[in-house]
Structures are given as structure tokens and as C-alpha cells.
XYZ file of C-alpha atoms in Angstrom:
573
model
C 18.938 -25.300 3.859
C 19.287 -28.638 3.754
C 20.077 -31.320 6.614
C 23.510 -31.173 6.415
C 23.879 -27.177 6.464
C 21.747 -27.099 9.659
C 24.478 -29.777 11.223
C 27.472 -28.136 9.983
C 29.471 -27.572 12.842
C 30.743 -23.884 13.564
C 33.667 -22.586 12.087
C 36.609 -20.675 13.870
C 39.587 -18.565 12.672
C 41.980 -18.546 15.890
C 44.025 -15.307 16.325
C 47.366 -15.180 18.195
C 49.422 -12.732 19.561
C 52.446 -11.496 21.130
C 54.095 -7.545 21.759
C 58.156 -8.088 21.583
C 60.709 -9.078 19.147
C 62.018 -11.045 22.124
C 58.566 -13.254 22.417
C 58.044 -13.475 19.059
C 61.691 -15.594 19.002
C 60.040 -17.479 22.216
C 57.752 -19.972 20.459
C 56.655 -20.900 24.203
C 54.076 -18.332 24.517
C 52.900 -18.680 21.194
C 52.322 -21.979 20.774
C 50.659 -22.183 24.687
C 48.470 -19.814 22.950
C 47.505 -21.831 19.723
C 47.452 -25.240 22.130
C 44.969 -23.035 24.035
C 42.927 -22.328 21.618
C 42.568 -25.538 20.027
C 41.375 -26.750 23.157
C 38.787 -24.341 23.301
C 37.764 -24.994 20.125
C 37.292 -28.649 20.729
C 35.351 -28.092 23.709
C 33.089 -26.154 22.206
C 32.509 -28.250 19.316
C 33.997 -25.051 16.610
C 35.600 -26.497 13.700
C 39.151 -24.465 13.954
C 39.345 -23.177 9.869
C 43.269 -21.612 10.362
C 45.381 -19.471 13.252
C 46.690 -16.510 12.378
C 49.673 -15.658 14.098
C 51.552 -11.908 14.648
C 54.536 -12.118 16.085
C 56.750 -8.782 17.700
C 53.304 -6.316 17.543
C 52.081 -4.069 19.846
C 47.867 -4.357 20.393
C 47.589 -1.014 19.954
C 49.484 -1.168 16.476
C 46.620 -1.275 13.790
C 48.547 -1.942 10.935
C 48.823 -5.839 11.660
C 49.127 -7.368 8.219
C 47.675 -11.341 10.102
C 44.830 -9.465 11.908
C 43.829 -7.269 8.777
C 43.945 -10.276 6.689
C 41.392 -12.209 9.084
C 39.243 -9.990 9.263
C 38.789 -9.360 5.582
C 38.321 -13.048 5.232
C 36.351 -13.135 8.001
C 33.792 -10.877 6.478
C 33.757 -11.814 2.921
C 30.674 -12.711 1.471
C 31.650 -16.469 1.932
C 30.753 -15.911 5.128
C 33.764 -18.453 5.813
C 33.523 -18.428 9.724
C 31.248 -17.792 12.618
C 33.613 -17.216 15.239
C 37.201 -15.506 15.952
C 38.893 -16.459 19.202
C 41.659 -15.417 21.097
C 43.290 -16.033 24.189
C 41.706 -12.873 26.291
C 40.479 -9.105 24.545
C 44.132 -7.954 24.619
C 45.445 -10.342 22.046
C 42.868 -8.902 19.491
C 43.386 -5.305 20.371
C 44.517 -2.887 23.482
C 43.080 0.686 21.502
C 39.022 0.818 22.540
C 38.823 3.119 19.237
C 39.948 0.567 17.112
C 38.078 -2.163 19.246
C 34.795 -0.590 18.689
C 35.086 -0.019 14.551
C 37.013 -3.770 14.408
C 33.795 -5.733 16.064
C 31.079 -3.341 14.624
C 32.324 -4.465 11.504
C 32.493 -8.313 12.720
C 28.442 -7.909 13.715
C 27.881 -6.433 10.701
C 29.215 -9.738 8.898
C 27.442 -12.122 11.178
C 30.649 -12.974 13.169
C 31.326 -13.156 16.515
C 34.307 -12.764 19.244
C 34.591 -15.332 21.734
C 37.627 -15.480 24.291
C 39.317 -18.350 26.313
C 39.911 -16.230 29.304
C 37.033 -13.718 28.888
C 33.421 -14.099 28.964
C 30.953 -11.595 28.064
C 27.149 -12.035 28.339
C 25.734 -11.099 25.166
C 23.664 -7.739 24.743
C 23.958 -3.949 26.004
C 25.530 -5.149 29.431
C 28.279 -7.342 27.455
C 29.255 -4.816 25.180
C 29.548 -2.218 27.383
C 31.735 -4.669 30.033
C 33.693 -5.172 26.320
C 33.909 -1.741 26.580
C 35.727 -1.068 30.040
C 37.956 -3.987 29.443
C 39.132 -2.378 25.983
C 40.053 1.479 27.821
C 41.648 -1.099 30.679
C 43.812 -2.488 28.418
C 44.431 0.618 26.616
C 45.544 2.550 29.762
C 47.592 -0.871 30.675
C 50.069 0.099 27.429
C 49.364 3.856 28.215
C 51.122 3.513 31.850
C 53.599 0.716 30.556
C 54.827 3.155 28.005
C 55.030 5.593 30.419
C 56.624 3.930 32.774
C 59.025 2.431 30.029
C 60.307 5.713 28.216
C 60.959 7.241 32.339
C 62.813 4.532 32.673
C 64.767 4.581 29.888
C 65.600 8.715 30.601
C 66.651 7.879 33.852
C 68.885 5.598 32.292
C 70.449 7.925 29.860
C 70.422 10.391 32.196
C 72.445 8.451 34.442
C 74.584 8.318 31.359
C 73.996 4.362 30.362
C 73.264 2.926 27.612
C 69.456 3.089 27.210
C 69.231 0.042 24.976
C 68.270 -0.357 21.329
C 70.819 -1.291 18.453
C 74.507 -0.955 19.633
C 76.530 1.242 16.257
C 79.017 -0.547 14.179
C 82.221 0.225 16.053
C 80.850 -0.067 19.600
C 79.831 -2.930 21.613
C 77.764 -2.410 25.252
C 79.553 -3.958 28.165
C 77.855 -4.024 31.925
C 79.198 -1.235 33.870
C 77.482 -1.756 37.283
C 74.586 -3.922 38.255
C 71.986 -2.930 40.596
C 69.723 -4.898 42.218
C 70.490 -7.708 39.684
C 70.145 -5.476 36.871
C 72.877 -4.265 34.886
C 73.648 -0.898 33.679
C 76.072 -0.654 30.208
C 77.806 1.729 28.499
C 79.254 1.745 25.530
C 82.794 0.329 24.535
C 84.974 0.743 21.481
C 84.979 -2.310 19.029
C 88.752 -2.210 17.838
C 88.396 -4.191 14.974
C 84.688 -2.675 13.787
C 86.104 1.010 14.574
C 88.858 0.684 12.112
C 85.810 0.231 9.410
C 83.839 3.393 10.668
C 86.653 5.461 10.182
C 87.651 3.792 6.834
C 84.249 4.526 5.964
C 84.250 8.100 6.705
C 87.812 8.638 5.229
C 86.557 7.217 2.243
C 83.266 9.375 2.013
C 86.305 12.310 2.224
C 88.708 11.336 0.089
C 88.529 8.023 -1.635
C 91.593 6.745 -2.385
C 93.182 9.423 -5.102
C 91.104 12.701 -2.999
C 88.319 12.038 -4.880
C 85.273 11.667 -2.000
C 83.246 8.405 -2.696
C 79.780 7.819 -2.233
C 77.511 5.710 -0.023
C 76.803 2.991 -2.800
C 80.721 2.887 -3.635
C 81.582 3.097 0.271
C 79.202 -0.305 -0.249
C 80.938 -2.173 -3.115
C 83.916 -1.877 -1.929
C 83.725 -2.698 1.451
C 81.637 -5.940 0.529
C 84.746 -6.721 -2.305
C 87.271 -7.099 0.516
C 85.807 -9.199 2.811
C 84.527 -6.192 5.304
C 81.041 -6.973 6.178
C 78.004 -5.190 8.886
C 78.038 -7.842 11.333
C 77.756 -10.640 9.069
C 75.358 -8.485 6.609
C 76.084 -6.890 3.591
C 76.687 -2.720 2.826
C 74.633 -1.180 1.193
C 73.652 2.129 -0.127
C 71.481 2.993 2.780
C 73.193 1.470 6.004
C 76.886 3.313 4.808
C 74.685 6.960 4.549
C 73.177 5.588 8.045
C 76.066 5.386 9.350
C 77.621 8.429 7.899
C 74.962 10.588 9.872
C 75.179 9.100 13.454
C 76.247 11.303 15.981
C 77.911 8.744 18.444
C 80.712 8.614 16.554
C 81.606 12.445 17.912
C 81.454 10.949 21.204
C 77.646 11.686 22.572
C 74.391 10.899 21.532
C 70.792 11.565 22.149
C 69.726 8.780 24.919
C 66.559 10.514 25.058
C 64.697 12.804 22.509
C 61.074 12.484 24.481
C 59.096 13.032 27.736
C 57.509 10.614 29.077
C 54.226 10.743 27.379
C 56.045 9.939 23.810
C 56.081 14.064 22.593
C 59.229 14.469 20.728
C 61.366 17.341 22.642
C 63.855 20.540 21.466
C 67.099 19.357 21.475
C 68.034 21.389 24.537
C 65.809 19.203 26.922
C 67.360 15.920 24.785
C 69.288 13.676 27.303
C 72.603 13.762 26.313
C 74.889 10.086 26.740
C 79.165 10.652 26.665
C 80.863 7.887 24.586
C 84.127 6.856 22.983
C 84.411 9.275 20.163
C 85.599 7.454 16.575
C 85.494 10.366 14.433
C 86.661 14.198 14.750
C 84.327 16.780 14.493
C 85.816 18.973 11.435
C 85.921 15.566 9.770
C 82.458 14.785 10.607
C 81.322 17.986 9.161
C 83.524 18.029 6.216
C 80.835 14.697 5.163
C 78.393 15.715 5.775
C 78.752 19.046 3.589
C 80.168 16.788 1.311
C 77.289 14.444 0.765
C 74.540 17.610 0.605
C 76.665 19.187 -2.513
C 77.115 15.765 -4.535
C 73.296 14.639 -3.607
C 71.639 13.419 -6.663
C 68.679 16.170 -6.212
C 71.322 18.964 -5.869
C 74.642 18.056 -8.484
C 73.671 15.309 -11.272
C 75.379 12.541 -11.033
C 77.307 12.925 -14.379
C 78.412 16.067 -13.146
C 79.668 14.148 -9.620
C 81.379 11.505 -11.056
C 82.852 12.733 -14.385
C 86.558 14.197 -14.414
C 86.063 16.690 -17.534
C 87.467 19.869 -16.321
C 85.005 22.488 -16.351
C 81.629 20.365 -15.881
C 79.414 21.880 -13.355
C 81.190 25.768 -13.785
C 80.993 26.399 -17.899
C 77.890 28.534 -18.407
C 76.422 30.307 -22.161
C 77.974 34.027 -21.535
C 75.422 34.634 -24.055
C 72.125 37.593 -23.246
C 68.851 36.158 -22.003
C 70.424 32.325 -21.851
C 73.184 31.940 -18.967
C 72.373 27.587 -19.462
C 75.119 25.078 -18.626
C 77.732 24.265 -20.828
C 77.469 20.297 -21.998
C 80.223 18.584 -23.358
C 79.379 17.036 -27.197
C 81.522 15.091 -29.336
C 82.973 15.053 -32.920
C 84.571 12.889 -35.278
C 83.421 9.552 -33.651
C 84.894 10.645 -30.869
C 88.090 12.197 -31.556
C 87.263 15.323 -30.232
C 85.286 16.872 -27.353
C 83.525 20.636 -27.793
C 81.513 21.981 -24.555
C 78.277 23.495 -26.114
C 75.205 25.463 -24.952
C 72.822 23.263 -23.013
C 69.966 24.828 -24.436
C 71.401 24.990 -27.802
C 71.877 21.245 -27.558
C 68.094 20.326 -26.627
C 66.250 23.117 -28.394
C 68.088 23.773 -31.831
C 71.262 26.292 -32.802
C 68.453 29.238 -33.067
C 67.805 28.868 -29.721
C 71.251 30.171 -28.901
C 73.812 32.088 -30.789
C 76.636 30.703 -28.357
C 79.552 28.556 -30.568
C 80.923 25.274 -29.845
C 84.490 25.488 -27.845
C 87.422 22.960 -28.158
C 87.269 21.197 -24.662
C 91.115 21.112 -24.738
C 91.176 24.767 -25.778
C 89.208 26.038 -23.070
C 90.890 23.826 -19.770
C 94.065 24.678 -21.240
C 93.388 28.627 -20.943
C 91.349 28.021 -17.879
C 94.138 26.306 -15.965
C 96.681 28.894 -17.475
C 94.557 31.572 -15.986
C 94.109 30.487 -12.405
C 97.713 29.683 -12.702
C 99.055 32.545 -13.175
C 96.375 35.475 -11.672
C 96.467 33.762 -8.498
C 99.480 31.076 -7.873
C 102.677 33.034 -9.199
C 104.515 34.257 -6.581
C 104.640 37.782 -6.978
C 100.291 37.493 -6.789
C 100.120 34.721 -4.237
C 101.874 36.513 -1.562
C 100.033 39.738 -1.520
C 97.036 37.652 -1.471
C 97.920 35.819 2.127
C 99.658 38.849 3.405
C 97.029 38.747 5.895
C 98.357 35.361 7.314
C 102.192 36.255 7.256
C 101.573 39.401 9.419
C 103.110 38.094 12.650
C 102.156 41.506 14.642
C 100.419 42.008 18.284
C 97.736 44.243 16.583
C 97.371 41.330 13.782
C 97.279 38.268 16.292
C 94.735 40.636 18.539
C 92.495 40.757 15.600
C 93.054 37.137 14.500
C 92.017 35.683 17.880
C 89.055 38.252 17.690
C 87.871 36.892 14.118
C 88.470 32.817 15.762
C 86.169 34.169 18.840
C 83.648 35.001 16.093
C 83.895 32.447 13.804
C 83.966 29.559 16.826
C 80.229 31.859 17.838
C 79.526 30.996 14.079
C 79.804 27.776 14.318
C 77.909 27.134 17.532
C 75.007 29.371 16.018
C 75.215 27.465 12.592
C 75.149 23.906 14.403
C 72.313 24.767 16.231
C 70.327 26.154 13.109
C 71.038 23.049 10.825
C 69.391 20.769 14.630
C 67.045 23.066 14.240
C 65.906 21.715 10.907
C 66.328 18.443 11.973
C 63.794 18.599 14.818
C 60.929 20.502 12.266
C 61.338 17.675 9.963
C 61.337 14.946 12.711
C 58.012 16.258 14.389
C 56.631 16.791 10.667
C 56.473 20.299 10.398
C 59.423 20.459 7.770
C 59.431 17.454 5.172
C 62.703 16.379 3.402
C 61.325 15.965 0.028
C 61.072 19.711 -0.184
C 63.335 21.598 -2.198
C 63.496 24.790 -0.337
C 64.222 22.387 2.745
C 66.992 20.556 0.573
C 68.648 23.809 -0.149
C 68.936 24.688 3.652
C 69.719 21.770 4.417
C 72.601 22.117 2.452
C 73.655 25.889 2.653
C 73.682 25.082 6.910
C 76.028 22.030 6.129
C 77.839 24.068 3.315
C 78.321 26.891 5.909
C 79.529 24.428 8.680
C 82.254 23.268 6.661
C 83.428 26.650 5.356
C 83.334 27.788 9.653
C 84.924 24.422 10.589
C 88.288 25.722 7.436
C 87.983 29.248 8.732
C 88.794 28.206 12.344
C 91.249 25.543 11.742
C 92.870 28.293 9.440
C 92.559 31.150 12.107
C 94.350 28.402 14.869
C 96.863 27.881 12.056
C 98.030 31.156 11.752
C 98.061 31.928 15.478
C 100.257 28.576 16.100
C 103.535 29.611 16.963
C 105.195 26.351 16.727
C 107.073 24.853 13.976
C 104.415 24.329 11.797
C 103.249 27.829 11.750
C 102.660 29.399 8.114
C 105.494 31.238 6.986
C 106.628 32.617 3.598
C 108.699 29.281 2.692
C 105.207 27.812 3.395
C 103.358 30.178 1.243
C 105.974 29.713 -1.724
C 105.763 25.591 -1.463
C 102.204 26.043 -1.688
C 102.425 27.835 -4.676
C 104.338 25.817 -6.512
C 102.740 22.159 -5.248
C 99.228 23.486 -7.074
C 101.106 25.151 -10.360
C 103.004 22.146 -10.602
C 99.478 19.736 -10.073
C 97.770 22.398 -12.605
C 100.610 21.843 -15.224
C 101.248 18.230 -14.928
C 98.446 16.735 -12.536
C 96.029 13.878 -14.033
C 92.719 14.907 -14.865
C 91.105 14.625 -11.373
C 93.494 16.756 -9.683
C 93.322 19.061 -12.005
C 89.737 19.329 -11.826
C 89.704 19.620 -7.933
C 91.782 23.017 -8.211
C 90.311 25.143 -10.887
C 86.713 24.282 -9.351
C 87.681 25.377 -5.990
C 88.870 28.793 -6.834
C 87.098 29.001 -10.683
C 83.368 29.812 -9.683
C 82.449 30.634 -13.318
C 83.248 30.308 -16.761
C 81.218 31.971 -19.286
C 81.427 31.643 -22.802
C 79.814 34.102 -25.203
C 81.615 36.749 -27.619
C 84.531 36.959 -24.827
C 85.388 34.249 -21.936
C 85.497 35.617 -18.719
C 86.610 33.597 -16.402
C 85.766 34.562 -12.381
C 87.318 32.816 -8.790
C 87.037 33.268 -5.640
C 90.244 33.661 -3.451
C 89.223 33.056 0.119
C 90.263 29.362 -0.574
C 93.799 29.884 -0.270
C 93.900 30.706 3.649
C 92.744 27.146 4.108
C 94.817 25.711 1.259
C 97.813 26.934 2.944
C 96.953 26.072 6.375
C 96.532 22.726 5.017
C 99.381 22.273 3.119
C 101.471 23.585 6.133
C 99.539 21.238 8.891
C 100.443 18.042 6.320
C 104.027 19.128 6.238
C 104.726 19.658 2.999
C 102.057 17.190 1.323
C 99.655 17.777 -1.398
C 96.711 19.459 0.261
C 93.786 18.161 -1.296
C 90.826 20.558 -3.397
C 88.747 17.772 -3.239
C 85.896 20.754 -1.418
C 85.014 24.698 -2.313
C 86.311 25.839 1.028
C 84.728 29.582 -0.021
C 81.273 28.624 -0.706
C 79.662 30.947 1.482
C 78.345 33.958 -0.705
C 75.871 34.889 2.232
C 78.965 35.931 5.652
C 80.466 38.874 5.369
C 82.946 37.035 7.418
C 85.223 34.257 6.131
C 88.430 33.543 6.837
C 91.230 36.382 6.827
C 88.501 38.930 4.801
C 85.203 38.952 3.447
C 84.512 36.672 0.276
C 86.057 37.477 -2.954
C 85.000 36.379 -6.153
C 86.416 38.822 -8.966
C 86.958 38.515 -12.591
C 90.389 36.701 -12.641
C 90.792 36.971 -16.707
C 88.355 38.375 -19.743
C 89.286 37.043 -23.545
C 88.077 38.181 -26.069
C 86.937 35.194 -27.931
C 87.163 34.647 -31.812
C 85.544 31.746 -33.084
C 85.971 29.880 -36.869
C 85.557 26.500 -37.798
C 88.828 25.528 -38.996
C 90.710 26.640 -36.143
C 88.376 26.429 -33.244
C 89.139 28.851 -30.416
C 91.358 31.456 -30.263
C 91.800 34.283 -28.121
C 93.941 37.447 -26.086
C 93.388 38.390 -22.471
C 91.759 41.779 -22.285
C 92.015 43.197 -19.403
């Protein structure tokens, strides 16, 4: 070793840390720590090589980027420093296990910890005092967290805002002052609340009756000058807004006990706040988003306007694949073709291609004639038109049962969310995703059932009448014949479950959506109802609206096909 190396000044890294974001923004504490560490190094003859500054992270956090980088450098093969200095042990860590592991690693690398405000003797006694000090620092964190959580639970139990980021649409204002401490509540921010309502309306209906996804909503808001308190909207923050419980008029002010354990939902402390969105719209949007999620429905099905995409299936024995759209003559013609035959070759399935416009016309004709003709529509809705005392008693019982089922369905959905939050279930699991989708669809269907039954029990001027039923049939038939592709697609998808294409074409449909459709038209006093969601999707239920869910064959066509004329056929009853 050279004389120069023997006379080299000891080298040191300095570590600065504050725990909270508020302290991190206030540089005073960090600057004071850095100044104290520089003075300590100068007094002890250390060369201060670098200062590692960690704003806003707890000493009990093992994943501190600046700290971990400092330890990796200090224990490197080039032995860059002899010391790591901090103002006290609590700056380094507030976790006994972490302290032991970290100090053992430094000791093996020949690096010593030194502190401005604390001094420990070398050897066993010094190590023992460090352990005691580390335990005391950890105990301080545990007690502080305990008291904080207890204070937040108390604040929430009294109906006040417990703190955190205020959701869009609200602002926190001082509602009471106690011993110079402000107690706040949430109030409506009128300008922001209009944006929240717009987001939910776009998610449910868009501009033309077609629901918009979170990404499309964000693009629309950004393009039209809306901001999220100065920031741009993105897919993620729009999706977060669409599931915030605050908009229903209450939110969980505390979900955990004083020790930080997640509590069951019936032990959460709920805080009331102004309601911005109705429970029914919130549930409808949740069900729509679940059914249109990319893992559930391919994006091209969600966005496409081809009438039978997602409905038409191969009817050949042993196949059952979905029908996909193919083109011919450089895009001049469109055909429905079995997906198996397209991907694996014609030998895998003998299902012939069918001209899209012919099959579309055949299906819309069947829906119009089998459901919406006046002579068929009124018998299907006869129970809705029955206003006898016996019918009213039956409907009241049905309404009570539906409301009980709705409450239970919401509890089941909540239990799934609790399990995901506790880590006993994963939202990435296909079975869990399917259960979430089914529960949301069930809630949406029950909401529609409750609304329909309430409408039928309403004796006022908007009660459902034979004239309303006739008007409903006229509106839907007109849209089936004259409407644009999106309008026709919505109606067909509301009532047609499957179109099976094989040697015969079999159209299967569900008719319970009629009850909710005519109720919606009566409520809207003549406007065109939206058929965006499939009201009757709860096939696992024994009760839906006025009668059990009915899946029936609307029509079977004898199928003939030749290469020059395409599809032709006659109904076969």
C-alpha cells in the first residue's frame, strides 16, 4: 500500500430522508439534514462523496430506490466509501429486520454506519444498543400508524372527510372547527360535477346510443378542452371515475381496523356525501363495461356495426364456431363464414358462406314479424297490461322479491371485491372475471326489472297502456326497417340470442326484454328507447320481470345455397 493511500481521507456517503409528501415539498428539513451531515463529515475528516436524497418515503419501506442504490454502490467491489452517515438511525430504517440485514451486508463490505445525533460503541454492546434503538423506532411507527388509523376512523364515524385526494366533482370545505382543528366535508363542485355526469352518459349512451369506452371518452374530453384539474384525461383515470362509490352519495371512510387489517364490508365506516349519479345508471355502466371488456368481448365485436357479429354461429354438427365477416370481389361483397373454415381450411367445416345482406334481412324480418307485429306483441305483454287487483298484488310481490334479489346481488359483488382486495382472489383469473361480469349483468337486469315493475304499478299518466305497447312496436319496426346499421344492430342484439347457420338457419331469441323496452318508452313519453344492453341476459335466474326468461326459436328457415344466387329460403315452422 502506498503512502498516498495510507494518508487518504476516509470517504462517506450521506443519506437524507423525510417520510411524507408534505415534508418532501418543504425543503427545510432536507436542507437542514444535508447541512448537518456535511458539517459532521468535515468535523471528522471524512470526504463527502455523494448525498442520497429520499423524499416522501417511510423508513419502514424496504423498497426505497435511492437508499438501495446507495447500499449497492457502497458494498461494491471497488470499495468506494468507508462510511455511510445519517442524522440518526430512524433516517436509515424503522424496521428491525431490515436494519439487521442491511447492517450485516455493510459490515461484510467493511462499511460503517455513523450518526450525527447518536453514538454507538463498537463491539457487542454497541450492536445491542442499535437493536434496541431500532426496535424503539419501529414501535414509534406502529403506534403512530395505529393512532392515525384510529383518528381517521373516528373522523369518518362522525361523517367528516377523512382526507386524501378529493374525487372529481367535489370539493372539501370546512364544516366545523374543534380546538383549532378543521373538520371537512365534501360538497358539489358544480363545474366538475357536470363533467362527471357527462362521462357517465357517454359510457352509457355515447352520442348516438352506442356506449363509449374509457379511451374514447378520454379522447373526446381532451379534444373538447376538458381537463382533470389541469391534467389530461386518460383511459385509466376515466375508468377509475366510472367505479368510484362517492358518486352514489356515500363512500367508505375507513375499510381497515387500527392495526391495518381489511375489515368485512359490513364493518366499514361509510360517510355520506352529495349524490351525483343514480344507482341505476351506475349499475348499467358497470354491467356494460364488464360485458365489453377486451378479455370478454373482442374489440372488433364491440366497435363493429355488422349486424350479426357476435350472434351468428356455425350450425354444422360438431362445430359451433362463431361466424366471421369475409369479403369478395375486392370488397364488393360481404359474407358470413365459419371461423373454423376460415382459419383451418374448408375441409375442417362444411358450413357454406352466406351473403351478409341476405342473412341480415332475413333475421330482421323474423324479429319484426315474430315479436313486433301488433298481433304478436300484445299477447307477449299481456301481463304488463293486466291492471286487476290480483295482478297488482302479484306485481307488488314480484317487486319486493326483485328488490331483495338486487340487494343480495350487490352484496355478492361486494364480497368478490373484498376477496380481490384481501388477495384471496385475483382479478386476472378468468373465473373471477366471469363472476364479476355475471354479477354486474345480474344487477343490471334486476335494476331493469324493478324499474319495469314500478312502472306497471304506477297509476299516473305515464302508466303502461295498450297505446304505449302499440307505439313501442311501431317505433321498433320502423328502426328495424329504416334505421342505420347501429340502430338495427342494437335491436337485434337485444332480442336475438343466436343465429345458427347450417343446412337450416335457426334464429333463437329472448322476449323478456320487451317488458323493459316498453317501460322505457313509456317513461320517455314517446322518445325512441335505447336497446344498447341485453336486458334479458340472466338465464340462470328463475324470475325476470313478468315471467321466467324465455328463450325460444323465433323462426327456422330451410336453407338452400348455390354459388350464383347465394342464400334463399322459406320459413319452416
